[in-house]
């Protein structure tokens, strides 16, 4: 459920909607949601001074209902 909600929110922000991918990982410290977007949209998802990313984390934290959820925005340019 959280993956779909995050994907929906991110797709509303970006220009390249087909390149949005959210992957869920379970770790000992909680759940991690990795967000991958087109490199041109990375700035939109992070926002000025990280405000958009912070807002996404706040909304997902509220939807998680007390569970620990971390949202990581992955820079795909650094993987190449």
Short mmCIF file of N, CA, C and O in Angstrom, two decimals, residues 2-12 14 16-25 32-39 41-42 45 56 70-76 79:
data_model
loop_
_atom_site.label_atom_id
_atom_site.label_comp_id
_atom_site.label_asym_id
_atom_site.label_seq_id
_atom_site.Cartn_x
_atom_site.Cartn_y
_atom_site.Cartn_z
N UNK A 2 1.89 1.28 0.82
CA UNK A 2 2.75 2.46 0.88
C UNK A 2 3.50 2.70 -0.43
O UNK A 2 3.69 3.84 -0.83
N UNK A 3 3.90 1.60 -1.08
CA UNK A 3 4.62 1.74 -2.35
C UNK A 3 3.73 2.43 -3.39
O UNK A 3 4.18 3.33 -4.10
N UNK A 4 2.47 2.00 -3.46
CA UNK A 4 1.55 2.58 -4.43
C UNK A 4 1.27 4.04 -4.12
O UNK A 4 1.17 4.88 -5.03
N UNK A 5 1.13 4.37 -2.85
CA UNK A 5 0.87 5.76 -2.46
C UNK A 5 2.04 6.64 -2.81
O UNK A 5 1.87 7.74 -3.37
N UNK A 6 3.26 6.18 -2.52
CA UNK A 6 4.45 6.96 -2.84
C UNK A 6 4.61 7.12 -4.35
O UNK A 6 4.93 8.20 -4.84
N UNK A 7 4.38 6.04 -5.08
CA UNK A 7 4.48 6.11 -6.54
C UNK A 7 3.48 7.11 -7.11
O UNK A 7 3.80 7.90 -7.99
N UNK A 8 2.27 7.10 -6.60
CA UNK A 8 1.23 8.04 -7.05
C UNK A 8 1.65 9.48 -6.77
O UNK A 8 1.49 10.36 -7.63
N UNK A 9 2.18 9.74 -5.59
CA UNK A 9 2.61 11.10 -5.24
C UNK A 9 3.75 11.57 -6.13
O UNK A 9 3.76 12.70 -6.61
N UNK A 10 4.73 10.69 -6.35
CA UNK A 10 5.90 11.07 -7.15
C UNK A 10 5.51 11.28 -8.60
O UNK A 10 5.99 12.21 -9.26
N UNK A 11 4.61 10.44 -9.12
CA UNK A 11 4.18 10.61 -10.52
C UNK A 11 3.46 11.93 -10.74
O UNK A 11 3.46 12.46 -11.85
N UNK A 12 2.86 12.48 -9.69
CA UNK A 12 2.23 13.78 -9.80
C UNK A 12 3.21 14.93 -9.87
O UNK A 12 2.86 16.04 -10.26
N UNK A 14 6.64 14.56 -11.32
CA UNK A 14 7.64 14.44 -12.38
C UNK A 14 7.04 14.61 -13.77
O UNK A 14 5.83 14.54 -13.96
N UNK A 16 8.55 12.68 -16.45
CA UNK A 16 8.71 11.35 -17.04
C UNK A 16 8.06 10.32 -16.11
O UNK A 16 8.73 9.63 -15.35
N UNK A 17 6.76 10.19 -16.21
CA UNK A 17 6.00 9.33 -15.30
C UNK A 17 6.32 7.84 -15.48
O UNK A 17 6.24 7.07 -14.54
N UNK A 18 6.70 7.44 -16.69
CA UNK A 18 7.00 6.03 -16.95
C UNK A 18 8.30 5.58 -16.30
O UNK A 18 8.53 4.38 -16.13
N UNK A 19 9.16 6.52 -15.93
CA UNK A 19 10.46 6.18 -15.35
C UNK A 19 10.42 6.11 -13.82
O UNK A 19 11.45 5.88 -13.19
N UNK A 20 9.26 6.31 -13.22
CA UNK A 20 9.15 6.26 -11.76
C UNK A 20 9.07 4.80 -11.32
O UNK A 20 8.26 4.02 -11.83
N UNK A 21 9.95 4.45 -10.38
CA UNK A 21 9.95 3.09 -9.83
C UNK A 21 10.15 3.18 -8.32
O UNK A 21 11.03 3.89 -7.85
N UNK A 22 9.32 2.47 -7.59
CA UNK A 22 9.43 2.41 -6.13
C UNK A 22 9.65 0.96 -5.75
O UNK A 22 8.89 0.07 -6.16
N UNK A 23 10.73 0.72 -5.01
CA UNK A 23 11.05 -0.64 -4.58
C UNK A 23 11.10 -0.69 -3.06
O UNK A 23 11.65 0.20 -2.42
N UNK A 24 10.53 -1.73 -2.51
CA UNK A 24 10.43 -1.89 -1.06
C UNK A 24 11.47 -2.89 -0.57
O UNK A 24 11.67 -3.94 -1.18
N UNK A 25 12.15 -2.53 0.53
CA UNK A 25 13.12 -3.43 1.15
C UNK A 25 12.80 -3.52 2.63
O UNK A 25 12.49 -2.51 3.27
N UNK A 32 12.30 0.20 4.02
CA UNK A 32 12.92 1.23 3.17
C UNK A 32 12.21 1.22 1.83
O UNK A 32 12.05 0.17 1.21
N UNK A 33 11.79 2.39 1.38
CA UNK A 33 11.21 2.54 0.05
C UNK A 33 12.19 3.33 -0.80
O UNK A 33 12.50 4.48 -0.50
N UNK A 34 12.70 2.70 -1.85
CA UNK A 34 13.64 3.37 -2.75
C UNK A 34 12.87 3.94 -3.93
O UNK A 34 12.11 3.23 -4.58
N UNK A 35 13.09 5.20 -4.21
CA UNK A 35 12.43 5.88 -5.32
C UNK A 35 13.47 6.15 -6.39
O UNK A 35 14.52 6.74 -6.12
N UNK A 36 13.18 5.71 -7.60
CA UNK A 36 14.06 5.98 -8.74
C UNK A 36 13.24 6.75 -9.78
O UNK A 36 12.13 6.34 -10.11
N UNK A 37 13.82 7.84 -10.26
CA UNK A 37 13.15 8.67 -11.26
C UNK A 37 14.14 8.98 -12.38
O UNK A 37 15.34 8.72 -12.25
N UNK A 38 13.64 9.54 -13.44
CA UNK A 38 14.49 9.99 -14.54
C UNK A 38 15.45 11.05 -14.01
O UNK A 38 15.06 11.87 -13.17
N UNK A 39 16.70 11.05 -14.45
CA UNK A 39 17.67 12.04 -13.94
C UNK A 39 17.22 13.49 -14.07
O UNK A 39 17.57 14.33 -13.23
N UNK A 41 14.29 14.59 -13.59
CA UNK A 41 13.25 14.84 -12.58
C UNK A 41 13.76 14.78 -11.15
O UNK A 41 13.01 15.03 -10.22
N UNK A 42 15.02 14.46 -10.97
CA UNK A 42 15.56 14.29 -9.62
C UNK A 42 15.43 15.57 -8.79
O UNK A 42 15.03 15.53 -7.63
N UNK A 45 11.86 16.05 -7.46
CA UNK A 45 11.47 15.17 -6.36
C UNK A 45 12.14 15.61 -5.06
O UNK A 45 11.54 15.53 -4.00
N UNK A 56 7.30 14.38 1.30
CA UNK A 56 6.96 13.00 0.94
C UNK A 56 7.21 12.06 2.12
O UNK A 56 6.39 11.18 2.41
N UNK A 70 11.45 4.40 5.90
CA UNK A 70 12.44 5.35 5.40
C UNK A 70 12.26 5.47 3.89
O UNK A 70 12.04 4.47 3.21
N UNK A 71 12.33 6.68 3.38
CA UNK A 71 12.20 6.92 1.94
C UNK A 71 13.55 7.40 1.44
O UNK A 71 14.07 8.42 1.89
N UNK A 72 14.15 6.64 0.52
CA UNK A 72 15.42 7.00 -0.10
C UNK A 72 15.18 7.35 -1.56
O UNK A 72 14.55 6.58 -2.29
N UNK A 73 15.72 8.49 -1.96
CA UNK A 73 15.64 8.90 -3.37
C UNK A 73 16.99 8.58 -3.98
O UNK A 73 18.01 9.16 -3.59
N UNK A 74 17.00 7.64 -4.92
CA UNK A 74 18.24 7.12 -5.47
C UNK A 74 18.62 7.94 -6.70
O UNK A 74 17.81 8.12 -7.61
N UNK A 75 19.88 8.41 -6.71
CA UNK A 75 20.41 9.13 -7.85
C UNK A 75 20.91 8.11 -8.86
O UNK A 75 21.95 7.48 -8.65
N UNK A 76 20.20 7.94 -9.96
CA UNK A 76 20.56 6.91 -10.93
C UNK A 76 21.79 7.29 -11.74
O UNK A 76 22.44 6.41 -12.31
N UNK A 79 24.99 5.59 -10.46
CA UNK A 79 25.11 4.15 -10.64
C UNK A 79 25.81 3.80 -11.95
O UNK A 79 26.28 2.70 -12.12
#
